[in-house]
PDB file of C-alpha atoms in Angstrom:
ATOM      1  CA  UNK A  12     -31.450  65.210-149.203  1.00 47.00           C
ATOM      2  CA  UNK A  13     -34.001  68.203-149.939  1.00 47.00           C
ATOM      3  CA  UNK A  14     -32.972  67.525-153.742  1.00 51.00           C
ATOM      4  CA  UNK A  15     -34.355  64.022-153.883  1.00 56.00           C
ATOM      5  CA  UNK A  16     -37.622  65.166-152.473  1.00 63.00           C
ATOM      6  CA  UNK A  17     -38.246  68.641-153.894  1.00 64.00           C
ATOM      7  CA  UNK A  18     -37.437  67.579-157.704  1.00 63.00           C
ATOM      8  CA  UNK A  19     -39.573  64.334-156.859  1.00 67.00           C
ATOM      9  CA  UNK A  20     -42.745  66.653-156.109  1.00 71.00           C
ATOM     10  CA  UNK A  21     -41.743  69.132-158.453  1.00 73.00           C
ATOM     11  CA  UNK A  22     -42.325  67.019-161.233  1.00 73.00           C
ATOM     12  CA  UNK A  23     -45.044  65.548-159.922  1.00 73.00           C
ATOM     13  CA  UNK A  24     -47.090  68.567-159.551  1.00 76.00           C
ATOM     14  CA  UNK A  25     -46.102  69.378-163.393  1.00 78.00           C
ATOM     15  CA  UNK A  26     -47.135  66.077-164.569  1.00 76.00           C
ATOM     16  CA  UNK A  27     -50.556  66.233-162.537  1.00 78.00           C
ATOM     17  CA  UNK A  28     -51.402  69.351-163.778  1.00 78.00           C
ATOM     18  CA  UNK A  29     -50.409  67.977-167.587  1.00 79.00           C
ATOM     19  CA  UNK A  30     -52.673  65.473-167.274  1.00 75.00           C
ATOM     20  CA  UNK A  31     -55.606  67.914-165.723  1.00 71.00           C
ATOM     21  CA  UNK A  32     -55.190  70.180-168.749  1.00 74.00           C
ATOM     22  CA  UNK A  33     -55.225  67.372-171.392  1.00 73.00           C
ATOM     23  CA  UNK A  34     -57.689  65.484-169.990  1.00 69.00           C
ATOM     24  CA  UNK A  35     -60.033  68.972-170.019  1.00 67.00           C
ATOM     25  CA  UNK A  36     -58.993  69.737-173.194  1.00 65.00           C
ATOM     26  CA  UNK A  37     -59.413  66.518-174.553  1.00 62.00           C
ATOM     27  CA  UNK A  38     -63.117  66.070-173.125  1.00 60.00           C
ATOM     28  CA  UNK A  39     -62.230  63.689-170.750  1.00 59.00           C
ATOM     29  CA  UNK A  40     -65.230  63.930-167.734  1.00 60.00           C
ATOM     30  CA  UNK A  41     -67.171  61.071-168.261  1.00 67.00           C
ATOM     31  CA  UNK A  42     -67.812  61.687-163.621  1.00 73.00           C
ATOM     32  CA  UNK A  43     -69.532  64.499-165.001  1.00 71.00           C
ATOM     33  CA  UNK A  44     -73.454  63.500-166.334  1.00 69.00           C
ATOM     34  CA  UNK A  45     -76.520  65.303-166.897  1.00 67.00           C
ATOM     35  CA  UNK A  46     -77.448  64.845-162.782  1.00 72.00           C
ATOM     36  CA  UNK A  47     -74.175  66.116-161.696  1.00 76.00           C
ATOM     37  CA  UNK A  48     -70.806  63.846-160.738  1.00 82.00           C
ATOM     38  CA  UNK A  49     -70.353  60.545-160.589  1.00 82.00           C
ATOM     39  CA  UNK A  50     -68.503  60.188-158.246  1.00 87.00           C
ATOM     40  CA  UNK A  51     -67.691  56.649-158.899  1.00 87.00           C
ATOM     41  CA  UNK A  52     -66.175  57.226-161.957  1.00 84.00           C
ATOM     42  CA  UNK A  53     -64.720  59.936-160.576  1.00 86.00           C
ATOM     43  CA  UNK A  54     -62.564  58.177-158.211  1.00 89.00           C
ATOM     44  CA  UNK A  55     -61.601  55.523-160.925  1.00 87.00           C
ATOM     45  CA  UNK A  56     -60.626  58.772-163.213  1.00 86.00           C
ATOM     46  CA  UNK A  57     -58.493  60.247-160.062  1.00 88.00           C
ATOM     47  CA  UNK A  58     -56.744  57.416-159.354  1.00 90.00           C
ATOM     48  CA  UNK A  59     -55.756  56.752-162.485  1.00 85.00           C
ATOM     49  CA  UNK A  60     -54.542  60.483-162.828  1.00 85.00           C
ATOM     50  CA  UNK A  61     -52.927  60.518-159.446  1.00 86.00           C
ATOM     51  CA  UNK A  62     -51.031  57.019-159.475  1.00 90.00           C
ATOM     52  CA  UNK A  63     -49.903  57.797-163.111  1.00 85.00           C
ATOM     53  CA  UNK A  64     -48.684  61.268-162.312  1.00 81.00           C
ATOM     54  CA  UNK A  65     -46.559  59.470-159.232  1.00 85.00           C
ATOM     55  CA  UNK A  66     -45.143  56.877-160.934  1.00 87.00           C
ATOM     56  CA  UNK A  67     -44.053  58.972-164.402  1.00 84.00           C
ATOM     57  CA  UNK A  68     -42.602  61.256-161.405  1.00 81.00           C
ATOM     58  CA  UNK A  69     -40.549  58.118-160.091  1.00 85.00           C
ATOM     59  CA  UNK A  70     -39.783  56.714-163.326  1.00 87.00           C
ATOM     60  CA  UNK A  71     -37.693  60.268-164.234  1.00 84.00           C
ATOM     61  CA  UNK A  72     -36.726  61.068-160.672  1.00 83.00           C
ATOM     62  CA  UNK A  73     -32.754  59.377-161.826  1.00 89.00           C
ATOM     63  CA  UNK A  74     -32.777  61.191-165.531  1.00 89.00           C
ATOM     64  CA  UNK A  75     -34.311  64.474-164.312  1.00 84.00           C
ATOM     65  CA  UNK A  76     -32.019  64.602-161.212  1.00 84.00           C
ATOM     66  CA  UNK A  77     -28.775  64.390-163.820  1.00 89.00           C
ATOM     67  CA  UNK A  78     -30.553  67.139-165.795  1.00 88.00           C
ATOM     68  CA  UNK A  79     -31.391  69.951-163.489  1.00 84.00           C
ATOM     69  CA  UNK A  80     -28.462  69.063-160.989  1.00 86.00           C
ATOM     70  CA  UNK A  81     -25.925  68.644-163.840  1.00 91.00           C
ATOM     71  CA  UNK A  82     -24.610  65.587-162.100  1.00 93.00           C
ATOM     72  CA  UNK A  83     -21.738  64.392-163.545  1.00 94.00           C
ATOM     73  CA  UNK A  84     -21.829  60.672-163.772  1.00 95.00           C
ATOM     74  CA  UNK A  85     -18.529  58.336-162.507  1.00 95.00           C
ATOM     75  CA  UNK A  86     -17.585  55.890-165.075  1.00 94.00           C
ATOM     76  CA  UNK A  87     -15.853  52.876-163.133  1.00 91.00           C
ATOM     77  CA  UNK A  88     -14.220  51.367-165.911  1.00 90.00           C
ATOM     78  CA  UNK A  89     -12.454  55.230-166.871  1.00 87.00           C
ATOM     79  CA  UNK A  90      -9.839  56.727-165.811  1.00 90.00           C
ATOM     80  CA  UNK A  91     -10.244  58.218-162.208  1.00 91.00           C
ATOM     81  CA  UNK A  92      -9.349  60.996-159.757  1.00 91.00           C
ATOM     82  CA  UNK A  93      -8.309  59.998-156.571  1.00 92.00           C
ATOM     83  CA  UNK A  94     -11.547  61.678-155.132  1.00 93.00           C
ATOM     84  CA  UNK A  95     -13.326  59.874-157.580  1.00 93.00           C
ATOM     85  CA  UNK A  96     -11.966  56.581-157.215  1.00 94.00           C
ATOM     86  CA  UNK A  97     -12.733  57.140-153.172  1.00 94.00           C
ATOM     87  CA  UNK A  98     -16.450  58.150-153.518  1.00 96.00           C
ATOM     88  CA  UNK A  99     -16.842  55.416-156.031  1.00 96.00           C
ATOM     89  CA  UNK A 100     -15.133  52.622-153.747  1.00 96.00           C
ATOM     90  CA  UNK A 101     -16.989  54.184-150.463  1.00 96.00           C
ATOM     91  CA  UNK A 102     -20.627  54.030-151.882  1.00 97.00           C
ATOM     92  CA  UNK A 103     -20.018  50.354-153.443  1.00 97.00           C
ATOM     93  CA  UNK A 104     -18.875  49.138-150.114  1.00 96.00           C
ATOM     94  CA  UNK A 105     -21.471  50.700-148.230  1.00 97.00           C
ATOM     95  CA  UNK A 106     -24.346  49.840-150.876  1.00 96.00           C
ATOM     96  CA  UNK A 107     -22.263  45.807-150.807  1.00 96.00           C
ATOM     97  CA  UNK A 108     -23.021  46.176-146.987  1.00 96.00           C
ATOM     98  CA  UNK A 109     -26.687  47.110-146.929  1.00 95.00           C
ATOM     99  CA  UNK A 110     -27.264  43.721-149.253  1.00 95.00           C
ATOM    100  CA  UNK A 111     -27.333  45.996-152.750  1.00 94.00           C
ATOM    101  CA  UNK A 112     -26.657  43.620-155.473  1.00 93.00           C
ATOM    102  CA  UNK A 113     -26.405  46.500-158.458  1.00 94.00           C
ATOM    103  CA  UNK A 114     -24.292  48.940-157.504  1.00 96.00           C
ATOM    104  CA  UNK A 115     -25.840  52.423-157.983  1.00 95.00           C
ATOM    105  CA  UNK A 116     -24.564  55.178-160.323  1.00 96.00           C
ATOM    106  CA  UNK A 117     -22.333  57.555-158.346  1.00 96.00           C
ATOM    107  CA  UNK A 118     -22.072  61.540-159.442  1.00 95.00           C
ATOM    108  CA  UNK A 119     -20.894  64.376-158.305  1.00 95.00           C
ATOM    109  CA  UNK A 120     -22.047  68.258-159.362  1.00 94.00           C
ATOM    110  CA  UNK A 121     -20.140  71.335-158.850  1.00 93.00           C
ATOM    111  CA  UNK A 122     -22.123  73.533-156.243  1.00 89.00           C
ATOM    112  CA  UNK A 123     -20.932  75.661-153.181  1.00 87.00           C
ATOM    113  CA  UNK A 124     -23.459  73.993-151.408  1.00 85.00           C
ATOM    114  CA  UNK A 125     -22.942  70.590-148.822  1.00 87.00           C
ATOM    115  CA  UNK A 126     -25.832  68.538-149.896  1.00 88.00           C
ATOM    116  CA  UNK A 127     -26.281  65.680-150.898  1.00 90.00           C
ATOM    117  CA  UNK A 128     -29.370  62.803-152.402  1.00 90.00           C
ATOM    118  CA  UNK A 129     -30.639  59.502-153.755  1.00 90.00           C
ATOM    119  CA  UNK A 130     -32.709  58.696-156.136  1.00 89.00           C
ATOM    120  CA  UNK A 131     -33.859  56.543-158.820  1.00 88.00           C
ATOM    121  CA  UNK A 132     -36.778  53.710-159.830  1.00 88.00           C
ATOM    122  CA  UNK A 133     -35.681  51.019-158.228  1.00 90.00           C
ATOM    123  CA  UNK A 134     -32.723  49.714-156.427  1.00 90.00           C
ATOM    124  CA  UNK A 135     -30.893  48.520-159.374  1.00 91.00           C
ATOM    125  CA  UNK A 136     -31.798  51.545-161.051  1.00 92.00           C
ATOM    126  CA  UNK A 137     -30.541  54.054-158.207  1.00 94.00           C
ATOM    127  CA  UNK A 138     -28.132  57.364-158.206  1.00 95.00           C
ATOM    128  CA  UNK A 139     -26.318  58.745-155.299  1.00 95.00           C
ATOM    129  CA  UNK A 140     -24.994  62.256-155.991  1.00 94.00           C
ATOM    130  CA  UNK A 141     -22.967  64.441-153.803  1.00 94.00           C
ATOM    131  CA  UNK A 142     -22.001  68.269-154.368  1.00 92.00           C
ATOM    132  CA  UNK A 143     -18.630  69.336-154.873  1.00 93.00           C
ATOM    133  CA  UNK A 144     -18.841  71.915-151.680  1.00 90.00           C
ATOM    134  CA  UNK A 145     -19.525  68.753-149.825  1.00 91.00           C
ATOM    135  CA  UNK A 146     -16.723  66.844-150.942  1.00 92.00           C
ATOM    136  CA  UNK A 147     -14.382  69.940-150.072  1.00 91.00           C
ATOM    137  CA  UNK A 148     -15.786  71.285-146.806  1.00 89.00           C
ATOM    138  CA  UNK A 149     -16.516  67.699-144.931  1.00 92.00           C
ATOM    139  CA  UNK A 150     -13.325  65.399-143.472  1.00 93.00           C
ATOM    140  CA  UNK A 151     -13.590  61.421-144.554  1.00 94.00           C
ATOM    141  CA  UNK A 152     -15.411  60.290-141.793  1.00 95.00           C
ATOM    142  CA  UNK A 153     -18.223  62.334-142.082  1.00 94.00           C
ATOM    143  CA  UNK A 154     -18.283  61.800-146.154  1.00 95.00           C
ATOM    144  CA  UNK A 155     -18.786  58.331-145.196  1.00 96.00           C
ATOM    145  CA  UNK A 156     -22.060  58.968-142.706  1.00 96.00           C
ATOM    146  CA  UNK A 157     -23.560  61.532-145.049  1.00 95.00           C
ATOM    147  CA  UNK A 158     -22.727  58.376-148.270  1.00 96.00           C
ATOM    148  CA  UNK A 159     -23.964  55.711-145.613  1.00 96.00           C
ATOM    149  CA  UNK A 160     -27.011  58.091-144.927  1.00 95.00           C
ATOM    150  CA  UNK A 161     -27.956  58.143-148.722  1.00 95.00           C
ATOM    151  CA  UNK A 162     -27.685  54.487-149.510  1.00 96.00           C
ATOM    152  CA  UNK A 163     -30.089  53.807-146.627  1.00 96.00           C
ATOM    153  CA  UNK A 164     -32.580  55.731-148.315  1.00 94.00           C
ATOM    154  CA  UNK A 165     -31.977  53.308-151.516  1.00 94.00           C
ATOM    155  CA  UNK A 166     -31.842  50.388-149.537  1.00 95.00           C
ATOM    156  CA  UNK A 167     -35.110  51.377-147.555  1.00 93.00           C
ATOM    157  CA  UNK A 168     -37.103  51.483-151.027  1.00 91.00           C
ATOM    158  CA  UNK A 169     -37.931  55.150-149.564  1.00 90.00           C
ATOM    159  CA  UNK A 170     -38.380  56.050-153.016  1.00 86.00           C
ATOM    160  CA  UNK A 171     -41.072  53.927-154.017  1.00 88.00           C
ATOM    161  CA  UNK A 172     -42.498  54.071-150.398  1.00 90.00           C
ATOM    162  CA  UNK A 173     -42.656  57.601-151.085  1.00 87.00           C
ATOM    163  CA  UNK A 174     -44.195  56.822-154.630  1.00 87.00           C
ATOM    164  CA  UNK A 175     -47.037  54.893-153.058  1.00 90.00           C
ATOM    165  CA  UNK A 176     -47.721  57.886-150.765  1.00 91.00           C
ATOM    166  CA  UNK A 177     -47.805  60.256-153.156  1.00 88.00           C
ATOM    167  CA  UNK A 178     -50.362  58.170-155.963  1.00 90.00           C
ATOM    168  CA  UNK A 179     -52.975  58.153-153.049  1.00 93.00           C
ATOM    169  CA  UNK A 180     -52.468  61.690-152.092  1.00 92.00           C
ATOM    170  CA  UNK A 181     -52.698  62.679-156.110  1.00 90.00           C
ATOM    171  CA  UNK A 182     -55.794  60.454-156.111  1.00 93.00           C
ATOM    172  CA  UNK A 183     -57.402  62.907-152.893  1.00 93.00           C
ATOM    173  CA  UNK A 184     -55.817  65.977-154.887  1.00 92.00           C
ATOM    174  CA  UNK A 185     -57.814  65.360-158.649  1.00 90.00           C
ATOM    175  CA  UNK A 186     -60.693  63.700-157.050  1.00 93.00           C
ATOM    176  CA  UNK A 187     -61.199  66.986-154.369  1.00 94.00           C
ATOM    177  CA  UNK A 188     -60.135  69.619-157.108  1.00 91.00           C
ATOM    178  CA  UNK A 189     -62.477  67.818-159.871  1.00 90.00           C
ATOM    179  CA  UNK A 190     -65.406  68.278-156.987  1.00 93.00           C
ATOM    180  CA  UNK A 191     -64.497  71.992-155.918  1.00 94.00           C
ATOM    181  CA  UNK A 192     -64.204  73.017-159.877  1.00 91.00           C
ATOM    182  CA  UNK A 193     -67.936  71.812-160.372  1.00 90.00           C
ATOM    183  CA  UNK A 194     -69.247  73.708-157.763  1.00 92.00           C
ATOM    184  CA  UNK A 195     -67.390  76.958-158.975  1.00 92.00           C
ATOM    185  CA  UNK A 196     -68.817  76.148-162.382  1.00 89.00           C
ATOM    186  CA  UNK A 197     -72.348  75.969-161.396  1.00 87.00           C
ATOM    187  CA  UNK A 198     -72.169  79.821-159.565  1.00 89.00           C
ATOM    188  CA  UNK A 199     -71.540  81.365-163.479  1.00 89.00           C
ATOM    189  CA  UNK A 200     -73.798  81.330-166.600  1.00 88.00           C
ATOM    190  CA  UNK A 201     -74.034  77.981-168.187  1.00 83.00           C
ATOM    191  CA  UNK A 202     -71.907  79.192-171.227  1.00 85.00           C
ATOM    192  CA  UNK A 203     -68.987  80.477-169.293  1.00 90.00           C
ATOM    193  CA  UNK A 204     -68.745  77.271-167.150  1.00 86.00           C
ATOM    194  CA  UNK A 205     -66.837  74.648-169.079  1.00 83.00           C
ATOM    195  CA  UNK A 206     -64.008  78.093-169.333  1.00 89.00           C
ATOM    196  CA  UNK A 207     -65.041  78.647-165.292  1.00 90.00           C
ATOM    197  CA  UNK A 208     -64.530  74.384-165.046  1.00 86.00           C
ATOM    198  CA  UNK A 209     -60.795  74.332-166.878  1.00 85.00           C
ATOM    199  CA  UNK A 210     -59.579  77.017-164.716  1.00 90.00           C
ATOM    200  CA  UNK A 211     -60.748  76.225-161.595  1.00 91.00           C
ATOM    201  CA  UNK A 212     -59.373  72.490-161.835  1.00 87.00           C
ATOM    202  CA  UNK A 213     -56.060  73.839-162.496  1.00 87.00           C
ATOM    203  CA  UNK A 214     -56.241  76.014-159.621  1.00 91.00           C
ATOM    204  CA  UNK A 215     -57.334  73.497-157.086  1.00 92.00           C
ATOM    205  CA  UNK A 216     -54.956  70.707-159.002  1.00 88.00           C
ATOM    206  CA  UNK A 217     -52.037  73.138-157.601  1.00 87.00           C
ATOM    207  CA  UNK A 218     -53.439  74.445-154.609  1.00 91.00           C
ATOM    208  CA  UNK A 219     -54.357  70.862-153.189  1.00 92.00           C
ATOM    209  CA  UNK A 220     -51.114  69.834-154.166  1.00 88.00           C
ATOM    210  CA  UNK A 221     -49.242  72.286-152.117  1.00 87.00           C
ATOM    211  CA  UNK A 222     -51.183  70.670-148.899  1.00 90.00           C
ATOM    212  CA  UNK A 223     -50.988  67.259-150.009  1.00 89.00           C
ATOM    213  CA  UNK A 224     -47.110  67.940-149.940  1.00 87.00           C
ATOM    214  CA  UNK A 225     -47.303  68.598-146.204  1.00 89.00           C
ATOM    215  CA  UNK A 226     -48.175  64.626-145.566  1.00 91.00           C
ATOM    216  CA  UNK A 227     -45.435  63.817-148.018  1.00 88.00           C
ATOM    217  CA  UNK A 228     -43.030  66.293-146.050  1.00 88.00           C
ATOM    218  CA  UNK A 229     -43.954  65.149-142.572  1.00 90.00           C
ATOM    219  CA  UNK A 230     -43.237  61.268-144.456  1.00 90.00           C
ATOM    220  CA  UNK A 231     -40.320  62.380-145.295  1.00 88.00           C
ATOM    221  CA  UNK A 232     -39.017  63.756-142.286  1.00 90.00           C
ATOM    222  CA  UNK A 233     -39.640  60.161-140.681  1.00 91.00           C
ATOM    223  CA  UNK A 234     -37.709  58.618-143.205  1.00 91.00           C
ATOM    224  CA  UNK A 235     -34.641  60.646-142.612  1.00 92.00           C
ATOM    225  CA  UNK A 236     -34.998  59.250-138.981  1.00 94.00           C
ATOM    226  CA  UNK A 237     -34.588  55.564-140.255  1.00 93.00           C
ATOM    227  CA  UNK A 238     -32.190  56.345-142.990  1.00 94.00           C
ATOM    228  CA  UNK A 239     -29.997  57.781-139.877  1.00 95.00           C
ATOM    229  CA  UNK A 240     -30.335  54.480-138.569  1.00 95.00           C
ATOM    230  CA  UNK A 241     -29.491  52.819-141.319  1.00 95.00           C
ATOM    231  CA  UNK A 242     -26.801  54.753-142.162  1.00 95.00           C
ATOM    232  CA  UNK A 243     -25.236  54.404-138.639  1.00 96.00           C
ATOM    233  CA  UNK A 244     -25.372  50.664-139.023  1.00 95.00           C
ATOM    234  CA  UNK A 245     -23.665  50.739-142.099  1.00 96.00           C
ATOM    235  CA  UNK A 246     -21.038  53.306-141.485  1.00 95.00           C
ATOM    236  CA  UNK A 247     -21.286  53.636-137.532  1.00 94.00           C
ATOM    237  CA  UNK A 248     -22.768  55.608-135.353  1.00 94.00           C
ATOM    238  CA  UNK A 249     -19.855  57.650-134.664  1.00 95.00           C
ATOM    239  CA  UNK A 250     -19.322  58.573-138.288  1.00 95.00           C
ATOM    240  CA  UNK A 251     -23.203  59.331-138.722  1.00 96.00           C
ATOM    241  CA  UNK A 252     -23.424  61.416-135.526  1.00 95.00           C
ATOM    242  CA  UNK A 253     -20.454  63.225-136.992  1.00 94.00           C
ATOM    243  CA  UNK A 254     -21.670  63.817-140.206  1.00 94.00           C
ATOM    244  CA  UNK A 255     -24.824  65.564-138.756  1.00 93.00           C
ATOM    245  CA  UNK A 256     -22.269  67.482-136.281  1.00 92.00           C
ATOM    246  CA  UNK A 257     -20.663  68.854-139.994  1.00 90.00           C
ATOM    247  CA  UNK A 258     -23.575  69.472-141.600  1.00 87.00           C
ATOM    248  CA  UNK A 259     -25.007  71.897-138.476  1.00 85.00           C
ATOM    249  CA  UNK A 260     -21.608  73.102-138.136  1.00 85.00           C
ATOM    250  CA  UNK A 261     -21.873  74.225-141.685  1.00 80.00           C
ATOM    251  CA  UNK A 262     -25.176  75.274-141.413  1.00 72.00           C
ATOM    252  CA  UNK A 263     -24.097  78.007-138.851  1.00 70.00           C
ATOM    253  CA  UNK A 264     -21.188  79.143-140.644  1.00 71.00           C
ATOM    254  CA  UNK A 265     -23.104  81.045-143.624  1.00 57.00           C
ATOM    255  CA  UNK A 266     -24.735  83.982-143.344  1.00 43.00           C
ATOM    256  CA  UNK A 267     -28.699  84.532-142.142  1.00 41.00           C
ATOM    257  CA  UNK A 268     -29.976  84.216-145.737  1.00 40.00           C
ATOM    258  CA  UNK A 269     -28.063  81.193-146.669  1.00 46.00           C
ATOM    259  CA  UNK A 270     -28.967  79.544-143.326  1.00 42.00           C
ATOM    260  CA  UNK A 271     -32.815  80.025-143.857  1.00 38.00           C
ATOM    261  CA  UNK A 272     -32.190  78.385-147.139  1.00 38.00           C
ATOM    262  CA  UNK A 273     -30.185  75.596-146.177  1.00 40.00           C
ATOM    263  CA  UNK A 274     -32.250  75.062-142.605  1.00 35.00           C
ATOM    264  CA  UNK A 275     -35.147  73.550-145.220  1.00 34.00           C
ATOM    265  CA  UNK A 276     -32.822  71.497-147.104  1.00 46.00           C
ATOM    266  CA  UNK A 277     -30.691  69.702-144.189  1.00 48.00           C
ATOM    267  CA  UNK A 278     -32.261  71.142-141.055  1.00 51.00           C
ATOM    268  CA  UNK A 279     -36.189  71.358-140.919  1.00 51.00           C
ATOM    269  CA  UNK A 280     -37.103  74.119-138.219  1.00 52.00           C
ATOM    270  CA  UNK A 281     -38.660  72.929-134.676  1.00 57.00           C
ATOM    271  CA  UNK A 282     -41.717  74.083-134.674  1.00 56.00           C
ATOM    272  CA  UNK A 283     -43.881  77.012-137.089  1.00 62.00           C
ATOM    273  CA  UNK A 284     -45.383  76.994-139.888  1.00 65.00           C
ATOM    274  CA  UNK A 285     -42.516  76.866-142.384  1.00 66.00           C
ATOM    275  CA  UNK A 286     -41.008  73.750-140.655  1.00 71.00           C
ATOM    276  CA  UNK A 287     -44.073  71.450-142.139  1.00 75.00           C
ATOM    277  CA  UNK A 288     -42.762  72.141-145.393  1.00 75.00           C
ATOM    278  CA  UNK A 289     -39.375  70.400-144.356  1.00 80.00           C
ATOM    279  CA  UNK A 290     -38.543  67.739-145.816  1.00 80.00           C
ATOM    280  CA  UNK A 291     -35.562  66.735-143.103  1.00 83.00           C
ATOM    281  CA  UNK A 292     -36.031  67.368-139.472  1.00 88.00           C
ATOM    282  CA  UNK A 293     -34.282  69.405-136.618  1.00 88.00           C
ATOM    283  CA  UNK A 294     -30.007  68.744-136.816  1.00 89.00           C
ATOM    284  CA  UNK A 295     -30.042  68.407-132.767  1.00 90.00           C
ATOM    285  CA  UNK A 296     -33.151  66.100-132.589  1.00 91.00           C
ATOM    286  CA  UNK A 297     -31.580  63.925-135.338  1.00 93.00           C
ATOM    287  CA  UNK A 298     -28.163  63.935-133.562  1.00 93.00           C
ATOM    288  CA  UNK A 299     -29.832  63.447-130.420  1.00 93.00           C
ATOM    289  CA  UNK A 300     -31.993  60.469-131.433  1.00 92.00           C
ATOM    290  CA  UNK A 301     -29.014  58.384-132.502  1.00 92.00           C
ATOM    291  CA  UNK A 302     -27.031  59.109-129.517  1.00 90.00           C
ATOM    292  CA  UNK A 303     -29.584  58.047-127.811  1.00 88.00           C
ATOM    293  CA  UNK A 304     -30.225  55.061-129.543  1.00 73.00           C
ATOM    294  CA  UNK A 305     -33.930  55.325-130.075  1.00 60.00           C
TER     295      UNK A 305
END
């Protein structure tokens, strides 16, 4: 869920804004000449940048995922739990159903909270992860539409979809920033600027970033739409819609401050101006959409 897409940008942004300060550091502004920016070269230079910064994102997402989560992988040839033996055998069904033909890594990590994601490269190089609250708070049924929910997203390619997104948005974000830094440079003294120049790329690199995320949120809350679809087809639509039922359910049983954290994780706000930084939409609209069957 919010995992998948918050670590996905997080590292994104980091890597971006690697790349701005070695490329500065390094000399690397060939856009910049003697009569001011190429801006030519300049997109060549930002689309290297932003496509690179994307796709070293994508190419972690499964290892850095494991890392900060501490999600504890499932061996299928050890010994097993019985709640490990179930996950396992529910997400290799439902991954066998939606025409997988690698099964994805399955792990579980030990947090209060019901969430869970999937990520990875590729679909042969996928992880679905669950949290251990969600495995104690949620009945069978909707474990299986919250599993069925996930693999959709693998199955969908959302991840590289999402990559592709995000490369021409970090393309915009360098080649804007690299624009807005040499104006700033030319309003100080001409042996200040280069300091003025490093700075004020950095700057932009982030702030851009933070509104390019709102196209990659407002993506993403589409693809939760579809991978609701998908995951009713594989599980059902009565074990999707009651997964969603859990997670609201759940949702309203913590307490105001928890809620306002896990409304941007599982339930994007209707409306305002923190709900276009959501990566899921509205519980009831998502409920209502598959009961509807649009």
């Amino acid at each position: 869920m919010f995992k998948r897409i918050g670590l996905f940008l997080l590292v994104n942004m980091l890597v971006i804004v690697t790349i701005g300060i070695v490329t500065s550091l390094l000399g690397v502004q060939s856009y910049i000449t003697s009569q001011g920016i190429n801006f030519g070269a300049l997109l060549v230079f930002s689309g290297v940048v932003g496509f690179s910064g994307a796709l070293i994102s994508l190419a972690l997402s499964r290892v850095m995922a494991k890392w900060m989560m501490g999600v504890q992988v499932i061996d299928p040839n050890g010994p097993l739990h019985p709640t490990e033996k179930a996950l396992l055998d529910e997400v290799y069904s439902l991954a066998r159903k939606a025409g997988m033909k690698t099964m994805p890594e399955v792990g579980i990590y030990h947090s209060p909270e019901v969430n869970a994601f999937a990520t990875g490269p590729s679909k042969k190089r996928s992880l679905v992860a669950v949290s251990s609250g969600l495995l104690e708070r949620m009945d069978d049924d909707a474990v299986s539409g919250v599993l069925a929910h996930e693999v959709a997203h693998i199955a969908n390619g959302d991840m590289v979809t999402m990559t592709l997104l995000q490369g021409v948005i970090n393309t915009f974000v360098v080649f804007l920033s690299r624009i807005c830094a040499y104006i700033a440079s030319r309003f100080v003294r001409e042996d200040v600027a280069p300091v003025v120049h490093f700075v004020a790329v950095i700057v932009f690199d982030i702030l851009f970033s933070i509104l390019g995320s709102l196209v990659v949120m407002a993506f993403s809350r589409y693809r939760e739409y579809r991978a609701d679809e998908g995951g009713a087809r594989l599980a059902g639509k009565d074990k999707m819609i009651h997964a969603l039922q859990s997670l609201k359910q759940t949702v309203q049983m913590v307490d105001t401050e928890q809620q306002s954290v896990a409304a941007l994780k599982i339930n994007g706000k209707k409306g305002g101006f923190l709900g276009l930084f959501a990566s899921h939409p509205d519980l009831d609209d998502r409920i209502a959409r598959l009961q509807s069957g649009k």
